[in-house]
Amino acid sequence: MPLMLINAPDDGAVAAVQHLSSVQVLAVVAGPQPTKPVGAAPQKPRSWLGLLPQEAGQRMLKEVAELRDEWERNS
């Protein structure tokens, strides 16, 4: 029989798995808890490069600079 790892997101899912175990559809095997999912690749930081049109980016940078100047002027 293949061994499967099940990630139960809530108590309802845990109860469902326990029910399936009680009707002998599957067997619950206790073992060490993995620190991360098996076979999961390390996540790379997301790059935002190219997701914003250049004109919008320039406008936002200008607005941030204006807000920063206003903040410093009022502080």
Tab-separated table of C-alpha atoms in Angstrom:
chain	number	residue	atom	x	y	z
A	1	MET	CA	0.000	0.000	0.000
A	2	PRO	CA	1.471	3.444	-0.896
A	3	LEU	CA	2.222	5.863	1.920
A	4	MET	CA	0.662	9.316	1.476
A	5	LEU	CA	1.150	12.590	3.322
A	6	ILE	CA	-2.088	14.513	3.919
A	7	ASN	CA	-2.092	18.154	4.959
A	8	ALA	CA	-5.359	18.730	6.841
A	9	PRO	CA	-6.190	22.456	6.743
A	10	ASP	CA	-8.675	22.388	9.634
A	11	ASP	CA	-10.299	20.231	12.297
A	12	GLY	CA	-13.081	19.184	9.913
A	13	ALA	CA	-10.565	17.648	7.534
A	14	VAL	CA	-8.846	15.864	10.423
A	15	ALA	CA	-12.218	14.450	11.507
A	16	ALA	CA	-12.916	13.269	7.936
A	17	VAL	CA	-9.569	11.467	7.769
A	18	GLN	CA	-10.188	9.882	11.151
A	19	HIS	CA	-13.619	8.737	9.949
A	20	LEU	CA	-12.088	7.144	6.860
A	21	SER	CA	-9.645	5.395	9.162
A	22	SER	CA	-12.450	4.072	11.354
A	23	VAL	CA	-14.292	2.559	8.362
A	24	GLN	CA	-10.976	1.044	7.214
A	25	VAL	CA	-10.738	2.992	3.960
A	26	LEU	CA	-7.316	4.177	4.996
A	27	ALA	CA	-4.919	3.778	7.892
A	28	VAL	CA	-3.482	6.646	9.935
A	29	VAL	CA	0.244	6.226	10.589
A	30	ALA	CA	1.950	8.496	13.128
A	31	GLY	CA	5.355	9.800	12.178
A	32	PRO	CA	7.620	12.823	12.416
A	33	GLN	CA	6.143	16.113	11.229
A	34	PRO	CA	8.005	17.482	8.187
A	35	THR	CA	9.132	21.093	8.416
A	36	LYS	CA	8.122	21.800	4.820
A	37	PRO	CA	6.100	19.901	2.207
A	38	VAL	CA	7.865	16.959	0.616
A	39	GLY	CA	9.259	17.831	-2.799
A	40	ALA	CA	8.673	21.564	-2.385
A	41	ALA	CA	11.207	23.702	-4.200
A	42	PRO	CA	12.644	26.678	-2.324
A	43	GLN	CA	10.686	29.797	-3.163
A	44	LYS	CA	12.472	32.617	-4.921
A	45	PRO	CA	11.598	36.214	-4.126
A	46	ARG	CA	9.050	37.516	-6.589
A	47	SER	CA	10.361	39.995	-9.123
A	48	TRP	CA	8.073	42.926	-9.877
A	49	LEU	CA	10.239	44.005	-12.815
A	50	GLY	CA	8.115	44.607	-15.890
A	51	LEU	CA	4.730	44.233	-14.181
A	52	LEU	CA	4.051	47.971	-14.096
A	53	PRO	CA	4.053	50.166	-17.210
A	54	GLN	CA	7.022	52.545	-17.222
A	55	GLU	CA	4.805	55.661	-17.397
A	56	ALA	CA	2.812	54.556	-14.342
A	57	GLY	CA	6.023	53.764	-12.458
A	58	GLN	CA	7.480	57.181	-13.233
A	59	ARG	CA	4.233	58.887	-12.153
A	60	MET	CA	4.178	56.926	-8.894
A	61	LEU	CA	7.823	57.769	-8.135
A	62	LYS	CA	7.076	61.457	-8.746
A	63	GLU	CA	4.036	61.323	-6.434
A	64	VAL	CA	6.050	59.581	-3.717
A	65	ALA	CA	8.765	62.247	-3.979
A	66	GLU	CA	6.128	65.001	-3.701
A	67	LEU	CA	4.528	63.316	-0.678
A	68	ARG	CA	7.944	62.883	0.971
A	69	ASP	CA	8.742	66.578	0.421
A	70	GLU	CA	5.352	67.549	1.863
A	71	TRP	CA	5.882	65.266	4.865
A	72	GLU	CA	9.338	66.720	5.568
A	73	ARG	CA	8.025	70.273	5.129
A	74	ASN	CA	5.195	69.666	7.642
A	75	SER	CA	7.364	67.830	10.204
